PDB file of C-alpha atoms in Angstrom:
ATOM      1  CA  GLY A  83      -4.126 -12.981   3.908  1.00  0.00           C
ATOM      2  CA  PRO A  84      -4.427 -14.353   0.404  1.00  0.00           C
ATOM      3  CA  LEU A  85      -1.482 -14.404  -1.971  1.00  0.00           C
ATOM      4  CA  PHE A  86      -1.869 -12.709  -5.359  1.00  0.00           C
ATOM      5  CA  ILE A  87       0.535 -13.211  -8.244  1.00  0.00           C
ATOM      6  CA  ALA A  88       0.928 -10.447 -10.810  1.00  0.00           C
ATOM      7  CA  ASP A  89       2.808 -10.792 -14.069  1.00  0.00           C
ATOM      8  CA  VAL A  90       3.700  -7.358 -15.390  1.00  0.00           C
ATOM      9  CA  VAL A  91       5.568  -6.330 -18.510  1.00  0.00           C
ATOM     10  CA  GLN A  92       8.557  -4.015 -18.010  1.00  0.00           C
ATOM     11  CA  GLY A  93       7.303  -0.442 -18.382  1.00  0.00           C
ATOM     12  CA  GLY A  94       3.748  -1.514 -17.535  1.00  0.00           C
ATOM     13  CA  ARG A  95       1.556  -1.021 -14.484  1.00  0.00           C
ATOM     14  CA  ALA A  96       1.399  -3.324 -11.459  1.00  0.00           C
ATOM     15  CA  GLU A  97      -1.726  -3.344  -9.293  1.00  0.00           C
ATOM     16  CA  MET A  98      -1.240  -5.017  -5.933  1.00  0.00           C
ATOM     17  CA  PRO A  99      -4.402  -5.533  -3.876  1.00  0.00           C
ATOM     18  CA  CYS A 100      -4.580  -5.038  -0.123  1.00  0.00           C
ATOM     19  CA  ASP A 101      -7.487  -6.296   2.002  1.00  0.00           C
ATOM     20  CA  VAL A 102      -8.687  -3.313   4.036  1.00  0.00           C
ATOM     21  CA  ALA A 103     -11.997  -4.879   5.144  1.00  0.00           C
ATOM     22  CA  THR A 104     -12.896  -4.772   8.809  1.00  0.00           C
ATOM     23  CA  ALA A 105     -15.560  -6.609  10.815  1.00  0.00           C
ATOM     24  CA  GLN A 106     -16.952  -3.358  12.265  1.00  0.00           C
ATOM     25  CA  ALA A 107     -18.831  -1.076   9.861  1.00  0.00           C
ATOM     26  CA  SER A 108     -18.028   1.954  12.045  1.00  0.00           C
ATOM     27  CA  ASP A 109     -14.276   1.299  11.915  1.00  0.00           C
ATOM     28  CA  ARG A 110     -11.848   2.887   9.469  1.00  0.00           C
ATOM     29  CA  VAL A 111      -8.341   2.418   8.074  1.00  0.00           C
ATOM     30  CA  VAL A 112      -5.800   4.724   9.705  1.00  0.00           C
ATOM     31  CA  LEU A 113      -2.492   3.364   8.430  1.00  0.00           C
ATOM     32  CA  VAL A 114      -1.387   1.103   5.581  1.00  0.00           C
ATOM     33  CA  LEU A 115       2.257   0.064   5.329  1.00  0.00           C
ATOM     34  CA  TRP A 116       3.762  -1.772   2.354  1.00  0.00           C
ATOM     35  CA  TYR A 117       6.888  -3.918   2.654  1.00  0.00           C
ATOM     36  CA  LYS A 118       8.982  -5.605  -0.031  1.00  0.00           C
ATOM     37  CA  ASP A 119      10.942  -8.881   0.206  1.00  0.00           C
ATOM     38  CA  GLY A 120      10.988  -9.019   3.999  1.00  0.00           C
ATOM     39  CA  LEU A 121      12.723  -5.654   4.459  1.00  0.00           C
ATOM     40  CA  GLY A 122      12.259  -4.312   7.974  1.00  0.00           C
ATOM     41  CA  ALA A 123      11.330  -0.804   6.870  1.00  0.00           C
ATOM     42  CA  PRO A 124       8.241   0.031   4.810  1.00  0.00           C
ATOM     43  CA  ILE A 125       8.599   1.148   1.191  1.00  0.00           C
ATOM     44  CA  TYR A 126       5.208   2.915   1.097  1.00  0.00           C
ATOM     45  CA  SER A 127       2.749   4.289   3.639  1.00  0.00           C
ATOM     46  CA  TYR A 128      -0.767   5.696   3.643  1.00  0.00           C
ATOM     47  CA  ASP A 129      -1.381   7.562   6.888  1.00  0.00           C
ATOM     48  CA  SER A 130      -4.775   9.015   7.864  1.00  0.00           C
ATOM     49  CA  ARG A 131      -4.318   9.033  11.647  1.00  0.00           C
ATOM     50  CA  LYS A 132      -4.915  12.782  11.917  1.00  0.00           C
ATOM     51  CA  HIS A 133      -7.921  12.926   9.566  1.00  0.00           C
ATOM     52  CA  SER A 134      -9.103  10.665   6.758  1.00  0.00           C
ATOM     53  CA  LEU A 135      -9.526  13.607   4.344  1.00  0.00           C
ATOM     54  CA  ASP A 136      -5.916  14.653   4.963  1.00  0.00           C
ATOM     55  CA  ALA A 137      -4.279  11.263   4.377  1.00  0.00           C
ATOM     56  CA  ARG A 138      -0.551  11.479   3.687  1.00  0.00           C
ATOM     57  CA  ASN A 139       1.197   9.176   1.254  1.00  0.00           C
ATOM     58  CA  TRP A 140       4.907   8.461   1.403  1.00  0.00           C
ATOM     59  CA  ALA A 141       7.045   6.288  -0.878  1.00  0.00           C
ATOM     60  CA  ASP A 142      10.679   5.295  -0.548  1.00  0.00           C
ATOM     61  CA  ASP A 143      12.523   7.109  -3.356  1.00  0.00           C
ATOM     62  CA  LYS A 144      15.134   4.354  -3.782  1.00  0.00           C
ATOM     63  CA  THR A 145      12.526   1.626  -4.223  1.00  0.00           C
ATOM     64  CA  LEU A 146       9.543   3.292  -5.906  1.00  0.00           C
ATOM     65  CA  GLY A 147      10.942   6.648  -6.985  1.00  0.00           C
ATOM     66  CA  GLY A 148       7.622   8.494  -7.219  1.00  0.00           C
ATOM     67  CA  ARG A 149       6.054   5.833  -9.465  1.00  0.00           C
ATOM     68  CA  SER A 150       3.464   4.607  -6.956  1.00  0.00           C
ATOM     69  CA  HIS A 151       0.031   5.523  -5.611  1.00  0.00           C
ATOM     70  CA  PHE A 152      -2.279   3.835  -3.107  1.00  0.00           C
ATOM     71  CA  TYR A 153      -5.999   3.832  -3.851  1.00  0.00           C
ATOM     72  CA  LEU A 154      -7.951   3.104  -0.673  1.00  0.00           C
ATOM     73  CA  GLN A 155     -11.356   3.664  -2.299  1.00  0.00           C
ATOM     74  CA  SER A 156     -10.846   1.170  -5.157  1.00  0.00           C
ATOM     75  CA  SER A 157     -12.217  -2.339  -4.788  1.00  0.00           C
ATOM     76  CA  PRO A 158      -9.994  -3.907  -3.713  1.00  0.00           C
ATOM     77  CA  ALA A 159      -7.724  -1.198  -2.358  1.00  0.00           C
ATOM     78  CA  SER A 160      -4.470  -1.358  -4.331  1.00  0.00           C
ATOM     79  CA  LEU A 161      -0.928  -0.105  -4.514  1.00  0.00           C
ATOM     80  CA  ILE A 162      -0.259   0.918  -8.113  1.00  0.00           C
ATOM     81  CA  VAL A 163       3.301   0.979  -9.457  1.00  0.00           C
ATOM     82  CA  ASP A 164       3.767   2.558 -12.885  1.00  0.00           C
ATOM     83  CA  ASP A 165       6.700   2.133 -15.260  1.00  0.00           C
ATOM     84  CA  VAL A 166       7.609  -1.230 -13.722  1.00  0.00           C
ATOM     85  CA  ARG A 167      11.322  -2.056 -13.697  1.00  0.00           C
ATOM     86  CA  PRO A 168      13.151  -5.364 -13.267  1.00  0.00           C
ATOM     87  CA  SER A 169      14.194  -4.208  -9.774  1.00  0.00           C
ATOM     88  CA  ASP A 170      10.486  -4.086  -8.780  1.00  0.00           C
ATOM     89  CA  GLU A 171      10.249  -7.877  -8.869  1.00  0.00           C
ATOM     90  CA  GLY A 172       9.632  -9.327  -5.442  1.00  0.00           C
ATOM     91  CA  LEU A 173       7.192 -10.222  -2.720  1.00  0.00           C
ATOM     92  CA  TYR A 174       5.102  -7.287  -1.477  1.00  0.00           C
ATOM     93  CA  ARG A 175       3.107  -7.324   1.744  1.00  0.00           C
ATOM     94  CA  CYS A 176       0.652  -4.799   3.163  1.00  0.00           C
ATOM     95  CA  ARG A 177      -0.120  -4.218   6.829  1.00  0.00           C
ATOM     96  CA  VAL A 178      -3.328  -2.410   7.742  1.00  0.00           C
ATOM     97  CA  ASP A 179      -4.022  -0.672  11.065  1.00  0.00           C
ATOM     98  CA  PHE A 180      -7.594   0.257  11.928  1.00  0.00           C
ATOM     99  CA  LYS A 181      -8.907   2.777  14.437  1.00  0.00           C
ATOM    100  CA  LYS A 182     -10.730   0.132  16.518  1.00  0.00           C
ATOM    101  CA  SER A 183      -9.997  -3.342  15.112  1.00  0.00           C
ATOM    102  CA  PRO A 184      -6.714  -5.236  15.414  1.00  0.00           C
ATOM    103  CA  THR A 185      -4.048  -4.913  12.720  1.00  0.00           C
TER     104      THR A 185
END
């Protein structure tokens, strides 16, 4: 996908877009995983596999410490990180799984 560069002031808010578009109008997002700097384990997840109205969000406490939220309904969908710290600098990548379409 496309690469976006965000310059954020320490203490500010970072908004990182994630393309959740699918070719099939009847399809839906079931899982979004965010990774940082090539780490093997995700640092954030949005999981709606059981039901889209009951989506569960999880964030790694060491990396994001409760400062993040994922907004699927925004355009584009975005991971928001508040109170940005120097340790937040890095390359972030999202992976999107759909109910019918390929990842």
